[in-house]
Coordinates of C-alpha atoms in Angstrom, one line a residue:
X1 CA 40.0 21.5 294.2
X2 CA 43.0 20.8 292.0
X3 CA 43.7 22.9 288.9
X4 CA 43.2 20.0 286.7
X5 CA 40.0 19.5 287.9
X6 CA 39.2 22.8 288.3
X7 CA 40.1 23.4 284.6
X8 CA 37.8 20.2 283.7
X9 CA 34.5 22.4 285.2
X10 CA 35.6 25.5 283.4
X11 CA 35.6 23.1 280.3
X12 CA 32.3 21.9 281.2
X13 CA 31.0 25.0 281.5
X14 CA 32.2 25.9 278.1
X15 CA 33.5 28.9 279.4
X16 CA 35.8 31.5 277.2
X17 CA 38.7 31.2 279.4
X18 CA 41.0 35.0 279.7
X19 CA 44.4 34.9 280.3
X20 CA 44.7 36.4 284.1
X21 CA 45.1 39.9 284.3
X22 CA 47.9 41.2 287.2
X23 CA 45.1 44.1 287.6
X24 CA 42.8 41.9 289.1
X25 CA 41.1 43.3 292.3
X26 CA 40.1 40.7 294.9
X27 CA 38.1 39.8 297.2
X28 CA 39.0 39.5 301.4
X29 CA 38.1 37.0 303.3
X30 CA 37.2 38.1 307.0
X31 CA 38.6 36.9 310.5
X32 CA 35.3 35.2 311.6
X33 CA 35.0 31.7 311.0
X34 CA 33.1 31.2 307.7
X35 CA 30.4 30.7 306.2
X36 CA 28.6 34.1 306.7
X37 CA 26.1 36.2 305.3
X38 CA 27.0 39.3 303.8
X39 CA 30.3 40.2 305.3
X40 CA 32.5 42.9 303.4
X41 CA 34.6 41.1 300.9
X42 CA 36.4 44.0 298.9
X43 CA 39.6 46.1 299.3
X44 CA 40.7 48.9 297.6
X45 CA 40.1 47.7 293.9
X46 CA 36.8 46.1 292.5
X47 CA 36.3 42.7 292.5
X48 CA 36.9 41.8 289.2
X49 CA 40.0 43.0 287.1
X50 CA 40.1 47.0 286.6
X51 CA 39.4 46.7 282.3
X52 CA 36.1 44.2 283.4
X53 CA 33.0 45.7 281.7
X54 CA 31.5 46.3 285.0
X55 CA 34.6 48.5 286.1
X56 CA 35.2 50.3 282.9
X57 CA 34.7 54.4 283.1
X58 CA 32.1 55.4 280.5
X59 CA 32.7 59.3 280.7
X60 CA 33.4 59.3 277.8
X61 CA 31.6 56.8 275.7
X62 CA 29.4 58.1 273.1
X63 CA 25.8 58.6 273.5
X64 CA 23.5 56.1 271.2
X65 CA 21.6 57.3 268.1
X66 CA 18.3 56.2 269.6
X67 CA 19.0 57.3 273.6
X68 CA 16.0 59.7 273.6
X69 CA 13.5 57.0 272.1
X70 CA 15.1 54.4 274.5
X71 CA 14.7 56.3 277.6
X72 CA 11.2 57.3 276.2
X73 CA 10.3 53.8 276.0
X74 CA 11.3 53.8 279.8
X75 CA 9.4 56.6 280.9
X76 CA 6.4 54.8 279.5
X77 CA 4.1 57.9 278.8
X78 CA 5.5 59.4 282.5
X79 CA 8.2 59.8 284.8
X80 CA 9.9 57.2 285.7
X81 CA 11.8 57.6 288.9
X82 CA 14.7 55.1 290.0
X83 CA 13.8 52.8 293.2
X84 CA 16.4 51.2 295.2
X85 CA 15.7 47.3 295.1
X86 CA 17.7 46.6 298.3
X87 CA 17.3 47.1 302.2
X88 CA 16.8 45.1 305.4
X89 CA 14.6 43.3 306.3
X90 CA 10.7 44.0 305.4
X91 CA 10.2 44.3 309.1
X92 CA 12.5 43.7 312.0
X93 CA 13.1 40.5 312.5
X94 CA 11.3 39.3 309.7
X95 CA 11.8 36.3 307.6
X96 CA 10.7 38.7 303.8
X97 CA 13.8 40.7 303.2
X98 CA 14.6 43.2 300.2
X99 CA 17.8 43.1 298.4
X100 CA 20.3 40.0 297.3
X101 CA 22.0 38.2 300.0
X102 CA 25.0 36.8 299.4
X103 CA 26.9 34.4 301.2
X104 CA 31.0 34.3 301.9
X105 CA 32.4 31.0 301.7
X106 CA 36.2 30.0 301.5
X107 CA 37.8 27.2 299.6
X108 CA 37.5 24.6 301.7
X109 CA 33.4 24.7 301.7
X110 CA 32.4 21.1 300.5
X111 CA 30.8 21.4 296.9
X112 CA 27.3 20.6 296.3
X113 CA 25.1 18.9 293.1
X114 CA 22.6 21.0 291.5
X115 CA 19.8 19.4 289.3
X116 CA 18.8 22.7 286.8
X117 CA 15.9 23.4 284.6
X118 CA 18.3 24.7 281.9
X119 CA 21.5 22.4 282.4
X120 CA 22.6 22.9 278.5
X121 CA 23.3 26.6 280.2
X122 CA 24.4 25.8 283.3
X123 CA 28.0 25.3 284.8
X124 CA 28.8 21.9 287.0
X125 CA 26.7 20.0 285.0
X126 CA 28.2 16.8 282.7
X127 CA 27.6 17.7 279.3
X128 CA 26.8 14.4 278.3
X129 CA 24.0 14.2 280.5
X130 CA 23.0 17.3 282.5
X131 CA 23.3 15.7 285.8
X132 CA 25.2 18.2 288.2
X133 CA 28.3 17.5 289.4
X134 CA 29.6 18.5 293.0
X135 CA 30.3 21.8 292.0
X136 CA 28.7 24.8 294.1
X137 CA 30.0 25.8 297.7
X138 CA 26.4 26.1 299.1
X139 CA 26.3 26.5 303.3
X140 CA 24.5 24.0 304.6
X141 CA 23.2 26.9 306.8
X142 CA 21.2 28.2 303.7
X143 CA 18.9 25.2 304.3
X144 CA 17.1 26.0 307.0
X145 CA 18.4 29.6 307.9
X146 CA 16.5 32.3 306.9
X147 CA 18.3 35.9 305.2
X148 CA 20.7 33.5 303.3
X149 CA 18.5 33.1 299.8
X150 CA 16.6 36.0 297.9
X151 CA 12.9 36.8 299.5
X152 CA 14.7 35.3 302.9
X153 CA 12.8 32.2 303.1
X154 CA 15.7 29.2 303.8
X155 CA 16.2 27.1 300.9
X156 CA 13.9 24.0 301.8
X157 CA 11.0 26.6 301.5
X158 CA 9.9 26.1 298.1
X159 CA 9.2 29.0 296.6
X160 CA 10.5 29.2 292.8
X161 CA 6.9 30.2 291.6
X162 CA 7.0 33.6 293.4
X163 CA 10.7 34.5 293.7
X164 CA 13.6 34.5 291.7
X165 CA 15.5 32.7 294.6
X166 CA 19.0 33.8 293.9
X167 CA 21.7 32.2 296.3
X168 CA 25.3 33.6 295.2
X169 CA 28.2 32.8 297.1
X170 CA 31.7 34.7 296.8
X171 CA 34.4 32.0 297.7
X172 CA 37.1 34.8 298.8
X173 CA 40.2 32.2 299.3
X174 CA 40.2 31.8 294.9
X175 CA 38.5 35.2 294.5
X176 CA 35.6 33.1 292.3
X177 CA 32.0 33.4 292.1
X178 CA 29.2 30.6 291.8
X179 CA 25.6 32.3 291.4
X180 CA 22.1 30.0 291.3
X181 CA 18.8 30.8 289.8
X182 CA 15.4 30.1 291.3
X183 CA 17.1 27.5 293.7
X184 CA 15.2 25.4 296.1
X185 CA 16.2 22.5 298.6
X186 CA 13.9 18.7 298.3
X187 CA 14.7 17.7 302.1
X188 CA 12.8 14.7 301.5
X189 CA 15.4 14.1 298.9
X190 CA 18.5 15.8 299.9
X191 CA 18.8 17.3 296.6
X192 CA 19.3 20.8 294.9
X193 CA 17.4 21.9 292.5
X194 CA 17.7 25.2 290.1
X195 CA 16.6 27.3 287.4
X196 CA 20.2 27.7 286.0
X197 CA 23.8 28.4 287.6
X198 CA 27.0 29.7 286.5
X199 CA 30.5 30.0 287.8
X200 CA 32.9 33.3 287.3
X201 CA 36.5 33.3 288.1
X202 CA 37.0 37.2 289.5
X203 CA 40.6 36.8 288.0
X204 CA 39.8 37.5 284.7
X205 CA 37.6 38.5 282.1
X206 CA 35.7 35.4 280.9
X207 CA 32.0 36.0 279.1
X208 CA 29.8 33.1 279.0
X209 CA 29.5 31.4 275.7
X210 CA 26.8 33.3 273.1
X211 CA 23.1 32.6 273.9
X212 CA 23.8 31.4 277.4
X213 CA 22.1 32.5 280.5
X214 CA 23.9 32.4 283.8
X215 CA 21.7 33.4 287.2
X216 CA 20.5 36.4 285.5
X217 CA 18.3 37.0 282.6
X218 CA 21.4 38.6 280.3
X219 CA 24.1 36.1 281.3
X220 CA 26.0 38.7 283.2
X221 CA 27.3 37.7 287.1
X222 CA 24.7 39.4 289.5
X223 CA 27.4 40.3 292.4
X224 CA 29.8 42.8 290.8
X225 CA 26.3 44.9 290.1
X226 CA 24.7 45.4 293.2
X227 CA 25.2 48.5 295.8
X228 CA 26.8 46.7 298.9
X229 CA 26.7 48.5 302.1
X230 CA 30.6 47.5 303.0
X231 CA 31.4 50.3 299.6
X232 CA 28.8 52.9 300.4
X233 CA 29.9 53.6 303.7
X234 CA 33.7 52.6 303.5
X235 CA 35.2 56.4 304.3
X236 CA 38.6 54.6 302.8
X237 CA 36.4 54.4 299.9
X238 CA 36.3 57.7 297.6
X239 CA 34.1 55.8 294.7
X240 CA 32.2 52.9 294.2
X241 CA 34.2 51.1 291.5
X242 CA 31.8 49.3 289.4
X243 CA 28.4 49.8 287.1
X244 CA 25.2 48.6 288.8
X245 CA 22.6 46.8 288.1
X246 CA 19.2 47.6 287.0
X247 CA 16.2 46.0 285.7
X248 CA 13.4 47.5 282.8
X249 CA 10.1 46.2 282.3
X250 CA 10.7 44.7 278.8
X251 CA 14.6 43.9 276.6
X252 CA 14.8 43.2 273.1
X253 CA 17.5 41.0 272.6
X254 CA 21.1 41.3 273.9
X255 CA 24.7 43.5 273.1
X256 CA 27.8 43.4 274.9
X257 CA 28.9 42.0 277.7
X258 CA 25.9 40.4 277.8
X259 CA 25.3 36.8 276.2
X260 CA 21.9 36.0 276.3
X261 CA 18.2 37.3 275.2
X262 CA 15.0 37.1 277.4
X263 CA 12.5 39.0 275.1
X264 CA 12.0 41.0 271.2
X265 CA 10.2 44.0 272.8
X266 CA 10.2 46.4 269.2
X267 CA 11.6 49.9 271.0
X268 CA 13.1 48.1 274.4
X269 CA 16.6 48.0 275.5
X270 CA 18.8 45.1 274.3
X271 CA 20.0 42.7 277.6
X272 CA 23.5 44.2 278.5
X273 CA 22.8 48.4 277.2
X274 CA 24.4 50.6 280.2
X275 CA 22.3 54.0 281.3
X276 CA 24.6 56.9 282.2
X277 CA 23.3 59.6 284.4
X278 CA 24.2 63.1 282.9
X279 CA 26.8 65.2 284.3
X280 CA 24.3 67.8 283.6
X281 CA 21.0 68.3 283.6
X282 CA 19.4 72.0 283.3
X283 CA 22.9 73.3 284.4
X284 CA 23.2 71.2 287.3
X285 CA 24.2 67.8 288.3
X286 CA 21.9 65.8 289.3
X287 CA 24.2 63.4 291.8
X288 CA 23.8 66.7 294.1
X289 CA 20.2 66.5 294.1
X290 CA 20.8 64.7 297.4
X291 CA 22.6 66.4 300.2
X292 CA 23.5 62.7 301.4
X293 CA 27.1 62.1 300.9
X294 CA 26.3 58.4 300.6
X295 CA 23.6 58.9 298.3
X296 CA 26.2 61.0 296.1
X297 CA 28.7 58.5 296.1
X298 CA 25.8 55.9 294.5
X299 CA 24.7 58.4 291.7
X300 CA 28.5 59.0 291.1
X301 CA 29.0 55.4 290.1
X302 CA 25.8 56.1 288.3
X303 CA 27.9 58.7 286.1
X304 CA 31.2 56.6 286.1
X305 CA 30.3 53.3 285.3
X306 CA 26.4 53.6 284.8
X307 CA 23.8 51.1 284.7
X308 CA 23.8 47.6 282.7
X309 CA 20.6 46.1 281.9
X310 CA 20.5 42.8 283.3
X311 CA 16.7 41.5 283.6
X312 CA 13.2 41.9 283.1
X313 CA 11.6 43.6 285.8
X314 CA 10.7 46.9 286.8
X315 CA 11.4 49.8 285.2
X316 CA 14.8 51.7 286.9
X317 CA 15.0 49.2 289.7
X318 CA 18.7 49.4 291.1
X319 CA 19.8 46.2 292.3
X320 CA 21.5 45.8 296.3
X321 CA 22.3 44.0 298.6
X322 CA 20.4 42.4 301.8
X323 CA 21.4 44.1 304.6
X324 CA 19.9 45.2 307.6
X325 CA 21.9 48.5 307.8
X326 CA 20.2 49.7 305.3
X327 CA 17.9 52.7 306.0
X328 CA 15.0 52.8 303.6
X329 CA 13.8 56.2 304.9
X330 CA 17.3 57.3 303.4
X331 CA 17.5 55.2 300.1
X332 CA 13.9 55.9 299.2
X333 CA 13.7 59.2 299.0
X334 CA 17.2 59.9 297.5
X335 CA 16.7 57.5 294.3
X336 CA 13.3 59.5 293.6
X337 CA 15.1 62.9 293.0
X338 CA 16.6 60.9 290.0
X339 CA 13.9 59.9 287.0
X340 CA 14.9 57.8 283.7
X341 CA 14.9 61.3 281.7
X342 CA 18.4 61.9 283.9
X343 CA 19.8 59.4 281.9
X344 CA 21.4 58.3 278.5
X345 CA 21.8 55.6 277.0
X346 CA 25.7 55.1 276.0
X347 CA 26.2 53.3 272.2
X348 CA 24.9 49.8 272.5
X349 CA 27.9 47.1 272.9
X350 CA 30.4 49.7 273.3
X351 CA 33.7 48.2 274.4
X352 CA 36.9 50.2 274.7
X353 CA 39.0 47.6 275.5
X354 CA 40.2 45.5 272.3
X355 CA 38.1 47.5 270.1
X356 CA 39.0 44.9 266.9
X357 CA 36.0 42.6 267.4
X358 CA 36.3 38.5 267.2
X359 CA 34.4 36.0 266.4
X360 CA 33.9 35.0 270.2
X361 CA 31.3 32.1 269.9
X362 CA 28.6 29.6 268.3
X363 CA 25.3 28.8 269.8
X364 CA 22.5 26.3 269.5
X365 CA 18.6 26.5 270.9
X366 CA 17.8 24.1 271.4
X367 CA 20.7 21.7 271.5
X368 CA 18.6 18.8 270.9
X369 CA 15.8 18.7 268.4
X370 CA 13.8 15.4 266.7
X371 CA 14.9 15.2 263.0
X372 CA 12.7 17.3 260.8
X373 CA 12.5 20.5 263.5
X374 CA 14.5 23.7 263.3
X375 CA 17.0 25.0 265.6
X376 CA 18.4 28.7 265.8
X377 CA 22.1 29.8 265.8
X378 CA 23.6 32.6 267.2
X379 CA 27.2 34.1 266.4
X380 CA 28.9 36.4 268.7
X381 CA 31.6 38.6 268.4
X382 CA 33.8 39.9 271.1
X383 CA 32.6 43.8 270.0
X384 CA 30.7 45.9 268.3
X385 CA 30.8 44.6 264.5
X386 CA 32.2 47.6 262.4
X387 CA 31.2 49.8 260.3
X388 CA 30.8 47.7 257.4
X389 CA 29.4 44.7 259.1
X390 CA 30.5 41.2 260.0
X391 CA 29.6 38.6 257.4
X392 CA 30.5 35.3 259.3
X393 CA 30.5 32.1 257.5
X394 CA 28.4 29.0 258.3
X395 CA 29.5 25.2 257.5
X396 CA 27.4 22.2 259.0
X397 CA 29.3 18.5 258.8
X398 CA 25.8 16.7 258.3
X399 CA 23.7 16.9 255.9
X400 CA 20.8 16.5 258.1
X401 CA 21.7 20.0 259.8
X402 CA 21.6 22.8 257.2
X403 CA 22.6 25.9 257.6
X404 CA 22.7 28.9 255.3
X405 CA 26.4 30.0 253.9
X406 CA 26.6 33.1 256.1
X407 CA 24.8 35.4 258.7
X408 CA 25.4 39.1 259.0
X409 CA 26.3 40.8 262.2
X410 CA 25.0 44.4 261.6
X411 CA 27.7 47.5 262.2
X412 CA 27.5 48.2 265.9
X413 CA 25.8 44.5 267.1
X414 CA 27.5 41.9 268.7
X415 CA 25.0 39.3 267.7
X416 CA 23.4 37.5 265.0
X417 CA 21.1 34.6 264.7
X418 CA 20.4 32.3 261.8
X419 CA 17.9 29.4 260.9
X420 CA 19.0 25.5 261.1
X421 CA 16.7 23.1 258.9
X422 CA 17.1 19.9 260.4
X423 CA 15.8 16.4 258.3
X424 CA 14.3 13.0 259.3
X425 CA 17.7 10.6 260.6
X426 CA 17.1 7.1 260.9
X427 CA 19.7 7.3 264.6
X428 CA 20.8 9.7 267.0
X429 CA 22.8 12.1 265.0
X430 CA 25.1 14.5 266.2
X431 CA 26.2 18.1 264.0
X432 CA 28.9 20.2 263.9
X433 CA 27.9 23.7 263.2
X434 CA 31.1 26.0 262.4
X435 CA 31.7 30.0 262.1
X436 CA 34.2 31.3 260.7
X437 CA 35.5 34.9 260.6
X438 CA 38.5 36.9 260.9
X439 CA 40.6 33.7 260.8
X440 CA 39.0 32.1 263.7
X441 CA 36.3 29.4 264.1
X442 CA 33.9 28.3 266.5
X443 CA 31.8 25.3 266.8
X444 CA 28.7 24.2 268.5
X445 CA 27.0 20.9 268.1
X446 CA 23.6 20.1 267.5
X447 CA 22.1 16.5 268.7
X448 CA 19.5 15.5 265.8
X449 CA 17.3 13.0 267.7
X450 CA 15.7 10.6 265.2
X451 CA 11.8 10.5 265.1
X452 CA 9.7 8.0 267.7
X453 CA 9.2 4.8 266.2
X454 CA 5.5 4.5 264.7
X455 CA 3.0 2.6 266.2
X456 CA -1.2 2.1 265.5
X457 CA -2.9 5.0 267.7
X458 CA -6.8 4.8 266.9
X459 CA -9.5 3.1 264.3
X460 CA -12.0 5.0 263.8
X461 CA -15.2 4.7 261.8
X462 CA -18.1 6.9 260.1
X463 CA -20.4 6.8 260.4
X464 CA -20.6 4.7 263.6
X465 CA -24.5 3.3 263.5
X466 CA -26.1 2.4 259.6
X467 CA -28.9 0.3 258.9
X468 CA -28.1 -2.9 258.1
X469 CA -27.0 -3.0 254.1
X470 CA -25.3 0.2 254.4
X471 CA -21.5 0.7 254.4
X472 CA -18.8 2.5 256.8
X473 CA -15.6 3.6 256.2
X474 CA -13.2 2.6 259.0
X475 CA -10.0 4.9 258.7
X476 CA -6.3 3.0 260.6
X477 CA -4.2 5.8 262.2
X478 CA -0.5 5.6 263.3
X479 CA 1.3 7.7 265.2
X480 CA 4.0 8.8 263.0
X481 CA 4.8 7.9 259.6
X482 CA 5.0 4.3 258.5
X483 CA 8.3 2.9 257.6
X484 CA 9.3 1.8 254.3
X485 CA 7.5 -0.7 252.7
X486 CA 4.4 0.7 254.8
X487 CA 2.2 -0.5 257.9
X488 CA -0.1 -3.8 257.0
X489 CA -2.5 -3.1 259.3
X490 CA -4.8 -6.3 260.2
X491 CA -8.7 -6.0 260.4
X492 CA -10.8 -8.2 262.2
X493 CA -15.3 -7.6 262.8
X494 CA -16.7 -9.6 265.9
X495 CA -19.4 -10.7 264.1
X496 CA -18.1 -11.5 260.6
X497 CA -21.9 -12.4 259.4
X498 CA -23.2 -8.4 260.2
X499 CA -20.2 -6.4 259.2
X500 CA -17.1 -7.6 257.0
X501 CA -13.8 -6.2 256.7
X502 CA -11.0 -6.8 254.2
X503 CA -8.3 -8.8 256.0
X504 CA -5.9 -6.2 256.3
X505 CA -5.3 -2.4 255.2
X506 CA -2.2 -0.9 253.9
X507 CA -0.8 2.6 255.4
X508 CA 1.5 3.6 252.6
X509 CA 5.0 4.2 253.5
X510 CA 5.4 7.8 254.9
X511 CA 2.0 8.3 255.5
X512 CA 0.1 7.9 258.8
X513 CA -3.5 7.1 257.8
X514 CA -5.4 4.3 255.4
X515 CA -9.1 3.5 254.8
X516 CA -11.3 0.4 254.1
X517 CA -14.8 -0.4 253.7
X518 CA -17.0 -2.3 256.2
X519 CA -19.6 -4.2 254.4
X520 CA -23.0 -4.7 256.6
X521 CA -25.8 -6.8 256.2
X522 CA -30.1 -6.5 256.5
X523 CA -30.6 -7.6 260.1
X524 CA -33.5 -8.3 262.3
X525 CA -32.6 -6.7 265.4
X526 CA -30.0 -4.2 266.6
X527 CA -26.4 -5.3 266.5
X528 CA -23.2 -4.1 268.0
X529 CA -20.0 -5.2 265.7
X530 CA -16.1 -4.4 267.4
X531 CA -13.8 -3.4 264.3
X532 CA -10.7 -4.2 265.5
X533 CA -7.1 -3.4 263.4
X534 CA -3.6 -4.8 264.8
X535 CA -0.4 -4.1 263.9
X536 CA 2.9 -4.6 265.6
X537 CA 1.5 -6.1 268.5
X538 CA -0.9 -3.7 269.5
X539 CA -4.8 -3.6 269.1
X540 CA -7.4 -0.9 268.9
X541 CA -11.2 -1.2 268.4
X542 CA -14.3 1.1 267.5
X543 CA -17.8 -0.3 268.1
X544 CA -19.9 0.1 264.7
X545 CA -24.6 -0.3 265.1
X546 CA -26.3 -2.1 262.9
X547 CA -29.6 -1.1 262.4
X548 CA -32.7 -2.7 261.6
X549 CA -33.9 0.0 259.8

């Protein structure tokens, strides 16, 4: 792939590009031909540069105000001990595997079309249309091989409804990484399909825009998170480099790094919050609970770097990799000796590095709406807003997109969200919502779709059966509201000399209903009348009895 075309998908993607950082660890690729499955990719330094907020030391951060009743919240009335969500597979030689595979790709692995679910959030997708682009380096192996997607099923086993389906793939020639969400493979198509994907370049420090999702919940990358097997038992390596990852039961909302929300739980976790294991707990440490020197070396990275909140799930689930090396009669025990009351929960959207915070991005949900429906924003800053707040200005370029004049970012968020009242447009309208603070602006647009043409939906009458010299009222319905100058809606009786209708009824403009009178006659003998009304083509009809008594 060229750079310019390379720079056209990261444009795509509406990624917040960083300036490469000469720090950068990066991944190796191996001697054996490639694709494969899980090989070791990493040298001496993590993956992604060494000031990334999954590398950063938090020793020394400070503790939140509300870390007891967070970690409370966790413990959910008990003890909640940690469980390692990674091993081999469930038994050997199965298909059912724990932990996330990845695969190793280099840079010459042909790219590959995703259709996703939520393309407005997705990387290698054109904006204009959400149709993917040839974007992700997917091994054809993944197909049909098992072990290569999460659960272990290959790809052209659907199973999206029961699995999160994760297929990440590390291309170590360009040190980047594409990730895909709840991915599946239509054979009798040839087609990919997805939840969502995103693409990280490991040389730098980009965050996904504000309110975006990536293959995880918090719009975080999945791989720099998970224990891998080629760290733990490295003897070259003293430390594992890096946070991990973990899962709680419920989130409420999202901080720093993170970028997106997946739930308003009152008393959860925020998407993004990092756990640190104590140094101390009753006078000891608790990473020498286990007499496992690989087990130490995990809960170590636990106390370095922490935990970071990345989905919904269960409750202190550490995320792994897939790899059949992995012995569960070691793993299991080990993470039990540590519970969530080990732990504290460092100041939400704490960021060392640049501690000025920017405006760092605009969002819209939904980026589409019909005229007349709201929309939310959401501002982000690049840290913790100070002391004193953020106020960030609002400006909309249409006045069919209204916004309010500003939003506040309370001291110590990263976020905010504010209301957009949308009004009825006549044609596809697009708006440009700007915020501006600290001297810089971002935008986002909003597409205002206008409202479905009306058209006549249903005549109905009541009552539907009258003896004959009785009225009914027939009532004309549209489906949305009539235009200006209102609907003439045409009536018409099947038997003009047992029921009469006026000629035609008028909906008033803006409204979507009008009534008239049906006029009957004595009669000898039962009579069924159609009532018929037309308008714009189209005909609809209710059946009205006539009684002889």
């Amino acid at each position: 792939m060229t750079m310019m075309t390379k720079m056209r998908h990261l444009v795509l993607s509406g990624l917040l590009v960083a300036a490469l950082d000469a720090s950068a660890g990066s991944v190796v690729c191996p001697t054996a031909a490639l694709p494969l499955q899980g090989a070791a990719v990493r040298g001496s330094t993590p993956v992604f540069p060494v000031d990334n907020w999954w590398n950063l030391d938090v020793r020394s951060a400070p503790v939140d105000a509300n870390s007891a009743a967070f970690i409370s919240f966790i413990n959910n009335g008990g003890t909640r001990t940690l469980h390692p969500d990674f091993g081999g597979e469930e038994s050997p030689g199965s298909v059912a595997i724990y932990g996330i595979p990845y695969a190793v790709v280099d840079g010459s692995q042909i790219k590959s079309a995703v259709s996703f679910q939520y393309a407005d959030e997705s990387d290698g997708v054109d904006p204009a249309t959400g149709v993917g682009l040839p974007f992700y380096p997917i091994p054809t192996q993944s197909i049909t091989q098992p072990h290569w997607v999460e659960g272990g099923a290959p790809a052209n086993v659907d199973q999206r409804s029961s699995s999160d389906r994760h297929l990440l793939m590390v291309d170590c020639t360009n040190n980047q990484l594409y990730e895909l969400y709840n991915v599946w493979y239509d054979a009798s198509k040839g087609r990919w399909f997805g939840g969502s994907g995103a693409f990280f370049d490991m040389n730098g420090n980009a965050r996904r825009p504000a309110g975006w999702t990536s293959a995880d919940a918090a719009g975080l990358a999945i791989f720099p998170g998970l224990v891998r097997h080629d760290e733990v038992y490295n003897p070259a390596l003293t430390e594992i480099g890096h946070a991990l990852r973990v899962t709680v039961r419920a989130t409420n909302g999202y901080v720093w790094p993170a970028s997106h929300r997946a739930g308003s739980t009152a008393g959860a976790l925020p998407m993004g919050a990092r756990l640190r294991l104590k140094a101390s707990v009753n006078g000891q440490d608790p990473a020498l609970r286990s007499n496992d020197p690989q087990m130490q070396k995990i809960f170590r990275a636990m106390q370095r770097h922490g935990l970071i909140v990345a989905d919904n799930g269960s409750d202190m689930y550490i995320s792994g990799t897939f790899d059949t090396r992995w012995n569960n009669d070691i793993l299991n025990p080990a993470f039990r000796l540590l519970s969530a009351s080990d732990f504290e929960v460092i100041q939400l959207g704490w960021n060392p590095v640049g501690t000025a915070p920017a405006l760092a991005g605009v969002g819209v949900q939904p980026a589409s709406v019909v005229g007349g429906s709201g929309a939310t924003g959401t501002v982000s800053l690049s840290a913790p807003a100070p002391a004193a707040g953020a106020v960030v200005s609002l400006a909309s370029n249409q006045a069919a997109a209204v916004v309010p004049a500003t939003v506040a970012v309370s001291a110590g968020a990263s976020s905010a969200t504010f209301a957009i009242t949308t009004s009825v447009v006549g044609t596809l309208t697009s708006a440009t919502i700007t915020a501006s603070w600290g001297g810089v602006s971002k935008t986002a647009t909003l597409s205002i779709q206008p409202a479905a043409a009306p058209s006549l939906s249903t005549v109905t009458l009541a009552p539907t059966r009258v003896v004959g010299g009785q009225a009914s009222t027939g009532t004309v319905t549209l489906s949305a509201a009539a235009p200006a100058g209102g609907a003439a809606v045409a009536l018409r009786s099947s038997v003009t000399g047992v029921a009469s209708v006026p000629a035609n009824v008028l909906v008033p403009a803006g409204a979507k209903t009008a009534s008239f009178a049906v006029s009957t006659v004595k009669v000898n003998r039962n009579q069924q009348v159609s009532i018929s009304a037309t308008w714009q083509s189209r005909t609809v009809s209710s059946a009205l009895t006539v009684t002889r008594r």
